[in-house]
Coordinates of N, CA and C and ligand atoms in Angstrom, one line a residue:
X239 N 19.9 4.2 4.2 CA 19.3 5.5 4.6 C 17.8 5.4 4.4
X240 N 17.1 6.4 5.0 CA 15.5 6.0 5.3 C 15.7 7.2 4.2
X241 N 14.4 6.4 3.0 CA 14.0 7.2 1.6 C 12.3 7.8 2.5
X242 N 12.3 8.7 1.6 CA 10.8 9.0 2.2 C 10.6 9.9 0.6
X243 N 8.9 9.7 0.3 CA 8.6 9.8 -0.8 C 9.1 11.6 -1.1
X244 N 9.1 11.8 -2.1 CA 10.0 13.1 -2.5 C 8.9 14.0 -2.4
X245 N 9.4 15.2 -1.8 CA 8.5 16.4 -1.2 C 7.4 16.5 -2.6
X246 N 5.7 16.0 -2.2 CA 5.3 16.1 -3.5 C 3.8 16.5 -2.2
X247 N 3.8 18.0 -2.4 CA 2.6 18.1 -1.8 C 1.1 17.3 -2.0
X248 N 0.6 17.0 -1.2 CA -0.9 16.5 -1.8 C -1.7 17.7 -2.2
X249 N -1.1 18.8 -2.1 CA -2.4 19.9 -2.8 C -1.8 20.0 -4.1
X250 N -1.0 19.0 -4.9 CA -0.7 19.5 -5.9 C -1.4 18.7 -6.7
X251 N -2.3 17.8 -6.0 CA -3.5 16.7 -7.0 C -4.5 17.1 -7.1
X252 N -5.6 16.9 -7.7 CA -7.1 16.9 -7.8 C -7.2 16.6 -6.1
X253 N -8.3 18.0 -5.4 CA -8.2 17.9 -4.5 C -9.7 17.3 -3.9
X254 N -9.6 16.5 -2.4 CA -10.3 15.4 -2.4 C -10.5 15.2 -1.1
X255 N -11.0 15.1 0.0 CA -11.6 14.8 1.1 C -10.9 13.0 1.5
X256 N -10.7 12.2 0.5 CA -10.0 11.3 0.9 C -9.5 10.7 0.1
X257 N -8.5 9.6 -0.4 CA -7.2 9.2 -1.2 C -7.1 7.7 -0.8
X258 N -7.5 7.1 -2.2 CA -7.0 5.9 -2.1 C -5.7 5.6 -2.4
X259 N -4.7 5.0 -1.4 CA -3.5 4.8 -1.7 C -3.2 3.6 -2.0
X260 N -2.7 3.0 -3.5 CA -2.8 1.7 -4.1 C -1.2 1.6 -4.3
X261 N -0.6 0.8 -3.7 CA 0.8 -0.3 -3.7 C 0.7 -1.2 -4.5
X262 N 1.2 -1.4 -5.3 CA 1.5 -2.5 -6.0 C 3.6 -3.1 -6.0
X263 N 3.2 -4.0 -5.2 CA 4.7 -4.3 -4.3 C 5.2 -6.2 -5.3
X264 N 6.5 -5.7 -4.9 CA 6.8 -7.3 -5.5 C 6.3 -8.3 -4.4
X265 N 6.6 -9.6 -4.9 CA 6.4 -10.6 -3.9 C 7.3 -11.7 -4.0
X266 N 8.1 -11.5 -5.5 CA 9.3 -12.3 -5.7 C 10.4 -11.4 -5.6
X267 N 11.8 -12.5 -5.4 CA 12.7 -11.6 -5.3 C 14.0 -13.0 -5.7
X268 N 15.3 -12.8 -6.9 CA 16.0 -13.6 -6.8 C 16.9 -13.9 -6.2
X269 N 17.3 -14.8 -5.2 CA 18.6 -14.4 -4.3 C 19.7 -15.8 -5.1
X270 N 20.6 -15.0 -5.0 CA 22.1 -16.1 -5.7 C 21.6 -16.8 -6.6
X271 N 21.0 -16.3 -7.3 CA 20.4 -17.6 -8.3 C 19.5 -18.3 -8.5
X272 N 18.9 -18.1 -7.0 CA 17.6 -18.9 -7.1 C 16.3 -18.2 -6.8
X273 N 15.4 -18.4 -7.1 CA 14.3 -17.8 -7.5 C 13.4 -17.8 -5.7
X274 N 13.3 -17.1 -5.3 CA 12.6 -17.4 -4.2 C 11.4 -17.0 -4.1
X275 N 10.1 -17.9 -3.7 CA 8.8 -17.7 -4.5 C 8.1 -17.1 -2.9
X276 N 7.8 -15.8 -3.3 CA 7.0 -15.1 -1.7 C 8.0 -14.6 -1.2
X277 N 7.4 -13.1 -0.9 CA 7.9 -12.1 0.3 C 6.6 -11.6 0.9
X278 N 5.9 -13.0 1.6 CA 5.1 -12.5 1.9 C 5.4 -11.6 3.4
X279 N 6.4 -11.6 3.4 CA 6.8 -11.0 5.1 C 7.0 -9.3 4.8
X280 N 6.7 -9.3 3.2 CA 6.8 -7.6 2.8 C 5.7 -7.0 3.0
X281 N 4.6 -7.8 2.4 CA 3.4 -7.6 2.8 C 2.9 -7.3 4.4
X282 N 3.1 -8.6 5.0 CA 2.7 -8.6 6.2 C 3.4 -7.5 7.2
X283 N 4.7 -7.4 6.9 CA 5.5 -6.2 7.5 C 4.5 -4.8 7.2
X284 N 4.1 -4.3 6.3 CA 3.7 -3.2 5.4 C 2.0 -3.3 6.7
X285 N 1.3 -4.4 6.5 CA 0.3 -4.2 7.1 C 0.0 -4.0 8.5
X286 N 1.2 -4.4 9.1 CA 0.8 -4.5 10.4 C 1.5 -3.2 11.2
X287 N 2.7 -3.2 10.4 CA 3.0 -1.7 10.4 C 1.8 -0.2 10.4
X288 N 0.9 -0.6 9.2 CA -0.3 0.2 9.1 C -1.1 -0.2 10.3
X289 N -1.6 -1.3 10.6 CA -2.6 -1.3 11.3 C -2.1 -0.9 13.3
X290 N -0.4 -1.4 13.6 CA 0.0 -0.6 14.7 C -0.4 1.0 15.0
X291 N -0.6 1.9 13.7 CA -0.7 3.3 13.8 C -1.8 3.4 13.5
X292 N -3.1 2.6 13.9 CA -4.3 2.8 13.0 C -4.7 3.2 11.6
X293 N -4.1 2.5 11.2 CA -4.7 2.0 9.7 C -5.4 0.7 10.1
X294 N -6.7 0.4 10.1 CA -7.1 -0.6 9.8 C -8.2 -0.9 8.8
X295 N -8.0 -0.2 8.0 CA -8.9 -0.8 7.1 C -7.9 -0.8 5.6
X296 N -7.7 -1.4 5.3 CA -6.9 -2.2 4.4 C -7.5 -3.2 3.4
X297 N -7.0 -3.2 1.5 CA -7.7 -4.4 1.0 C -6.5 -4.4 0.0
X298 N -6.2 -6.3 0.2 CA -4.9 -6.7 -0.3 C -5.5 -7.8 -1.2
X299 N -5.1 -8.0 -2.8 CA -5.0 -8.6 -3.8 C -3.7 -9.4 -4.1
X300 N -3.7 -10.4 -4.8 CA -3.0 -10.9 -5.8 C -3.0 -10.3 -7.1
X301 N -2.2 -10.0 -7.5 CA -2.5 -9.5 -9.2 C -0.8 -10.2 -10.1
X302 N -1.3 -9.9 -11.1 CA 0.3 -10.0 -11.9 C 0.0 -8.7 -12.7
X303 N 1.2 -8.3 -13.0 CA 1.6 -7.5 -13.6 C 2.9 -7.3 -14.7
X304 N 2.9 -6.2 -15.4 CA 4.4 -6.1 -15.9 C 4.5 -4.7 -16.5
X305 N 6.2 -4.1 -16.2 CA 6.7 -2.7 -16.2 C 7.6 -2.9 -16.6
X306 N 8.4 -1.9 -16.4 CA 9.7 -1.4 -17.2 C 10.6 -2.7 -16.7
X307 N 10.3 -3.0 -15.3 CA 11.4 -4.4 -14.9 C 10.7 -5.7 -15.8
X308 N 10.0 -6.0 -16.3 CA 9.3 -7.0 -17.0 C 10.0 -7.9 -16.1
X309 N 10.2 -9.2 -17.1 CA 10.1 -10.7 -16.2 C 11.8 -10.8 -15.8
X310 N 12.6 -9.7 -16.5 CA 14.3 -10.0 -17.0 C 15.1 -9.8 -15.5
X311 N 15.3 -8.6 -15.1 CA 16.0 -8.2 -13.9 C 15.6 -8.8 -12.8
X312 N 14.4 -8.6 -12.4 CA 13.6 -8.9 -11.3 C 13.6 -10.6 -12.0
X313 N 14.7 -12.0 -12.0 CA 14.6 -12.8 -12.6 C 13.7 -14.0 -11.8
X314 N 12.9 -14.5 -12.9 CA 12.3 -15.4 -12.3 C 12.3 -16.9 -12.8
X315 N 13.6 -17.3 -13.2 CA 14.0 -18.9 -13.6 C 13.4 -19.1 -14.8
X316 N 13.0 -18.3 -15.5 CA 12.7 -18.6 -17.3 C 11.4 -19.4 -17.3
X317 N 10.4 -19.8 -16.1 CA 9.6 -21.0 -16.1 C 8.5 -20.2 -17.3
X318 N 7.3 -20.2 -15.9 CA 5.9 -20.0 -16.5 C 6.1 -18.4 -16.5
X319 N 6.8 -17.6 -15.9 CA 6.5 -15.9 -16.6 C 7.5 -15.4 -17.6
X320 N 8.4 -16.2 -17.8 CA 9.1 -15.9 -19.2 C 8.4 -15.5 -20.4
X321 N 7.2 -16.3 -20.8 CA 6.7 -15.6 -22.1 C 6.0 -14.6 -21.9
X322 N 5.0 -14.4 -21.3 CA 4.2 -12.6 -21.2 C 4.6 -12.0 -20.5
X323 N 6.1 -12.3 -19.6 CA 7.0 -10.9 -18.6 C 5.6 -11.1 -17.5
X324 N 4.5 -11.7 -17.3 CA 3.8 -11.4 -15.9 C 4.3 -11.5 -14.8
X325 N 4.4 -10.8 -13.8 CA 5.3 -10.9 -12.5 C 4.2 -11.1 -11.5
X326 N 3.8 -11.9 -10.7 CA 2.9 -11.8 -9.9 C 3.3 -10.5 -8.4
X327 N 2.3 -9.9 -8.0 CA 2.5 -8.7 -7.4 C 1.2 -8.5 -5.9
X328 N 1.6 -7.7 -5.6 CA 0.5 -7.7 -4.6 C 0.2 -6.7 -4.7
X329 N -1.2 -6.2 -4.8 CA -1.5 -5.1 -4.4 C -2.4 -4.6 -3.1
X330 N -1.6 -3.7 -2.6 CA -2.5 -3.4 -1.5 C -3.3 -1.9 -1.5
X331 N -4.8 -1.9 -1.3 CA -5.6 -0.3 -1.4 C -5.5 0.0 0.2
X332 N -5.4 1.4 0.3 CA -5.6 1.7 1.8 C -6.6 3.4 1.5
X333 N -7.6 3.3 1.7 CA -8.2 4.9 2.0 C -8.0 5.5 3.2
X334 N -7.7 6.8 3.3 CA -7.7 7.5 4.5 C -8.5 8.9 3.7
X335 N -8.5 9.5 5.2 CA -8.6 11.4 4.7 C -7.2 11.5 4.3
X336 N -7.6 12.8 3.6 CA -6.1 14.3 3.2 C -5.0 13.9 3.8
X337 N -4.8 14.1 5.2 CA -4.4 14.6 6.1 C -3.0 13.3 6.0
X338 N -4.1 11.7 6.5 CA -3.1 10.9 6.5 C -2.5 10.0 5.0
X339 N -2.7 10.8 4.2 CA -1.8 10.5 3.0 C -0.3 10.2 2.7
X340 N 0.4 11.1 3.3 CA 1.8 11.1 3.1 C 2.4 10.2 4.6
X341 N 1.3 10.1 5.6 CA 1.7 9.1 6.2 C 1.9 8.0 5.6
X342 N 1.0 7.5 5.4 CA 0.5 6.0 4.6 C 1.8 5.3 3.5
X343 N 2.2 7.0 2.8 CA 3.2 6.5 2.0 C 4.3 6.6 2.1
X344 N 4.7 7.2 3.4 CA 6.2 7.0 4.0 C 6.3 5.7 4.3
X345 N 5.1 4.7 5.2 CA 5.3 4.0 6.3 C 5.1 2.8 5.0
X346 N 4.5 2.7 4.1 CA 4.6 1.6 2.7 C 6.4 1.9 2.7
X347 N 6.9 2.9 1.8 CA 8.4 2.5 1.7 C 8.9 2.0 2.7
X348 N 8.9 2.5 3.7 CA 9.6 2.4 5.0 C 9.9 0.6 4.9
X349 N 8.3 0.0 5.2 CA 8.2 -1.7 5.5 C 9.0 -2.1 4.3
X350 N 8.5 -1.7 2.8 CA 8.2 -2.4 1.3 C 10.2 -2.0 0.9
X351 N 10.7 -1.2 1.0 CA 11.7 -1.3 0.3 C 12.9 -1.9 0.6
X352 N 12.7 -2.2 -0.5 CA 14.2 -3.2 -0.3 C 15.3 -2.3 -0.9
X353 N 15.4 -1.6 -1.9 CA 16.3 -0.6 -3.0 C 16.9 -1.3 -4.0
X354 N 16.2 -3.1 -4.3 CA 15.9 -3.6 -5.4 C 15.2 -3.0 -6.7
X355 N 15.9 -3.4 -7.9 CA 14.3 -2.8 -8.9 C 13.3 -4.1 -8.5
X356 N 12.2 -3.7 -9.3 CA 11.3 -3.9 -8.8 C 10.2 -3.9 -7.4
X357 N 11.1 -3.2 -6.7 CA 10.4 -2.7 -5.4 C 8.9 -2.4 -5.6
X358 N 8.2 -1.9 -6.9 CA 7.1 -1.4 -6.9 C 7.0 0.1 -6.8
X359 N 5.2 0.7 -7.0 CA 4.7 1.8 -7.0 C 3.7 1.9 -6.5
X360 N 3.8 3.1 -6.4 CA 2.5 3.3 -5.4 C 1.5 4.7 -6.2
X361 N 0.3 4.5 -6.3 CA -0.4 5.3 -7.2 C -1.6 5.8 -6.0
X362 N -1.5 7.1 -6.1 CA -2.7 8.1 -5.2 C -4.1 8.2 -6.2
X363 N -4.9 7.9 -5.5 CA -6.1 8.2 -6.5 C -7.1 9.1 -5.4
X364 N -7.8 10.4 -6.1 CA -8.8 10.8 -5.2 C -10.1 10.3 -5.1
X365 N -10.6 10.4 -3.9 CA -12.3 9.1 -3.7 C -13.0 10.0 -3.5
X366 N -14.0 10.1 -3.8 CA -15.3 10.9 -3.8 C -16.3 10.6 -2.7
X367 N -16.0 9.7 -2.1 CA -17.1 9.3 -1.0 C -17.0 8.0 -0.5
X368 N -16.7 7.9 0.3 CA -17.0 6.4 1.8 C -18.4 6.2 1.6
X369 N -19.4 5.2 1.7 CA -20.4 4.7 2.4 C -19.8 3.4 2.8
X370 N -20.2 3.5 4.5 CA -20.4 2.2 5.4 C -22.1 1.3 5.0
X371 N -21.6 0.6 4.6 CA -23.2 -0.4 3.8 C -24.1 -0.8 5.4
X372 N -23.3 -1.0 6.1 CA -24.5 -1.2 7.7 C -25.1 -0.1 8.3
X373 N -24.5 0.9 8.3 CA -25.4 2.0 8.6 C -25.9 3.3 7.3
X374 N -25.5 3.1 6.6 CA -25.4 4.0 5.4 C -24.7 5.3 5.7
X375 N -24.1 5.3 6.5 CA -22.9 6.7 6.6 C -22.1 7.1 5.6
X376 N -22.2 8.6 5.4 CA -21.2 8.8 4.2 C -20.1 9.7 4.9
X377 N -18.8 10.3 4.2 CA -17.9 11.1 4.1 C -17.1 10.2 5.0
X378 N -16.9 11.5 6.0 CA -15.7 11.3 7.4 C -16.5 10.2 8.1
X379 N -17.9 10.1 8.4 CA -18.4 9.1 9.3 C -18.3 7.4 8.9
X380 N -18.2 7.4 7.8 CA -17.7 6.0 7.4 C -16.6 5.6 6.9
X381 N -15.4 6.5 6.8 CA -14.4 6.7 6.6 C -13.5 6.1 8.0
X382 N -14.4 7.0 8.5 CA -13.4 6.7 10.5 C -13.3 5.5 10.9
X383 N -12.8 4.7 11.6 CA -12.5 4.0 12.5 C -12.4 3.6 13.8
X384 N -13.6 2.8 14.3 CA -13.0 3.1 16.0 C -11.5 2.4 16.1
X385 N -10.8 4.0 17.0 CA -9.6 3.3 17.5 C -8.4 3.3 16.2
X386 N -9.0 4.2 15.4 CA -8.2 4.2 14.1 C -6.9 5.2 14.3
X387 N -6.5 6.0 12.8 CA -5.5 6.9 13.4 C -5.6 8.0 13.4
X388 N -7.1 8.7 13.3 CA -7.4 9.8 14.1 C -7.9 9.7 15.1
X389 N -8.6 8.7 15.7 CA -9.0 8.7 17.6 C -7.2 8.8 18.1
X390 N -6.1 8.0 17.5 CA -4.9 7.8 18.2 C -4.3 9.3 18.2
X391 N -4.1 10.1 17.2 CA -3.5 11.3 17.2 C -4.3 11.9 18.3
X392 N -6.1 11.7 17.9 CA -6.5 12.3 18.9 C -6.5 12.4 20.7
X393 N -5.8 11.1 21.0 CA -5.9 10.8 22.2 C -4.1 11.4 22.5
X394 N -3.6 11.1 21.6 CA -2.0 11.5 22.1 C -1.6 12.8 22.2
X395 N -2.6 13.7 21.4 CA -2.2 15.0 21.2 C -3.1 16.0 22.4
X396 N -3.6 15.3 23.1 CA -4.1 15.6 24.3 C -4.1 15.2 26.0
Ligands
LIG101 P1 -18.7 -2.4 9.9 O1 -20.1 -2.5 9.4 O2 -18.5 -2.5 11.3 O3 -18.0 -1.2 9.3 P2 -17.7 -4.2 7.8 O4 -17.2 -5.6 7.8 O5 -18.9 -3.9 7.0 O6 -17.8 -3.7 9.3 P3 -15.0 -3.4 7.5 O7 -14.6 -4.7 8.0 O8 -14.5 -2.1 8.1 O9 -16.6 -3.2 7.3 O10 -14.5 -3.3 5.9 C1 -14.8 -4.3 5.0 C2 -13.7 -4.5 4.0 O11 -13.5 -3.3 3.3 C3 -12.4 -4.8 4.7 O12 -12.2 -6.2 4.8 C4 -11.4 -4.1 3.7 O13 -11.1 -5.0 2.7 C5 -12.2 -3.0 3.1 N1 -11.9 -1.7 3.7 C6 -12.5 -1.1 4.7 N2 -12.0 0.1 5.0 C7 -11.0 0.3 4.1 C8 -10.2 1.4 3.8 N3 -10.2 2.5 4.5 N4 -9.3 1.2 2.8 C9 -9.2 0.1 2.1 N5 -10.0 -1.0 2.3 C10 -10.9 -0.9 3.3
LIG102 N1 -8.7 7.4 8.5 C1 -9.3 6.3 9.3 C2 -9.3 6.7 10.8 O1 -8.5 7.5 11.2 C3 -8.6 5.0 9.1 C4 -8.7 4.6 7.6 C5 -8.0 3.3 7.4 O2 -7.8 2.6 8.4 N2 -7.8 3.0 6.2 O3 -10.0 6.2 11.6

């Protein structure tokens, strides 16, 4: 069944002209027993997904991490993250405006879930201002995108 994040208005946060939306997704996953290293096709699925609807501005990390799944469920062959539970993780930032927030984080589950634990989370943060460093543009103007996903709405909805 298609999950979509639970009716959680965005005016119920600190309100904000644009929203960093930060994923932090697995990248391992065990199958039958064996430990299989990379999902990078979770990632790649999630991004291109984003960038099809104009999302293109996107910024993807490596990180490790550890939560409530620590190193145990989500198992990873007892090796090298057995002792500090680190799980290696990906994280991905995506800023948009207001508006395309609850897009952004439907279309993350949509690609990213598997209905494994460890699927990951996703954390909204509010941003106080864009500057584009080549022209020094602030707010919406360095925020936008040519050809992003407000020119698209813009062009379809007309
Ligand atoms: P230009 O001057 O034409 O805007 P640029 O190279 O300075 O080009 P971008 O390529 O748009 O700027 O962005 C630089 C980097 O910033 C990207 O590689 C990406 O990691 C990050 N980035 C840009 N926009 C976003 C965004 N909306 N959300 C998350 N990361 C972004
Ligand atoms: N909101 C921007 C636009 O519509 C896109 C932002 C992004 O790609 N992260 O052009």
């Amino acid at each position: 069944p298609l999950i979509r994040a639970q009716n959680a208005p965005v005016d119920a946060i600190p309100d904000a002209e644009f929203y960093k939306v930060e994923a932090i997704l697995s990248v391992f996953f065990s199958y039958a027993g064996t430990i299989e290293r990379n999902r990078p096709w979770r990632v790649q699925q999630v991004s291109s997904a984003l960038l099809q609807m104009g999302i293109r501005g996107v910024t993807v990390s490596d990180v490790l991490g550890f939560g409530a799944q620590g190193g145990s469920t989500e198992r990873h062959g007892g090796s090298e993250f057995s002792e500090d539970k680190l799980v290696a993780k990906v994280k991905m930032e995506i800023v948009v405006s207001k508006d395309q927030v609850e897009f952004v984080i439907d279309k993350i589950i949509e690609e990213a879930r598997t209905g494994e634990i460890g699927d990951g989370k996703i954390f909204l943060i509010p941003v106080a201002d864009v500057i584009r460093v080549r022209t020094g543009e602030r707010g919406e103007k360095a925020e936008r995108m040519t050809g992003g996903h407000a020119d698209m709405s813009a062009t379809t909805s007309t």
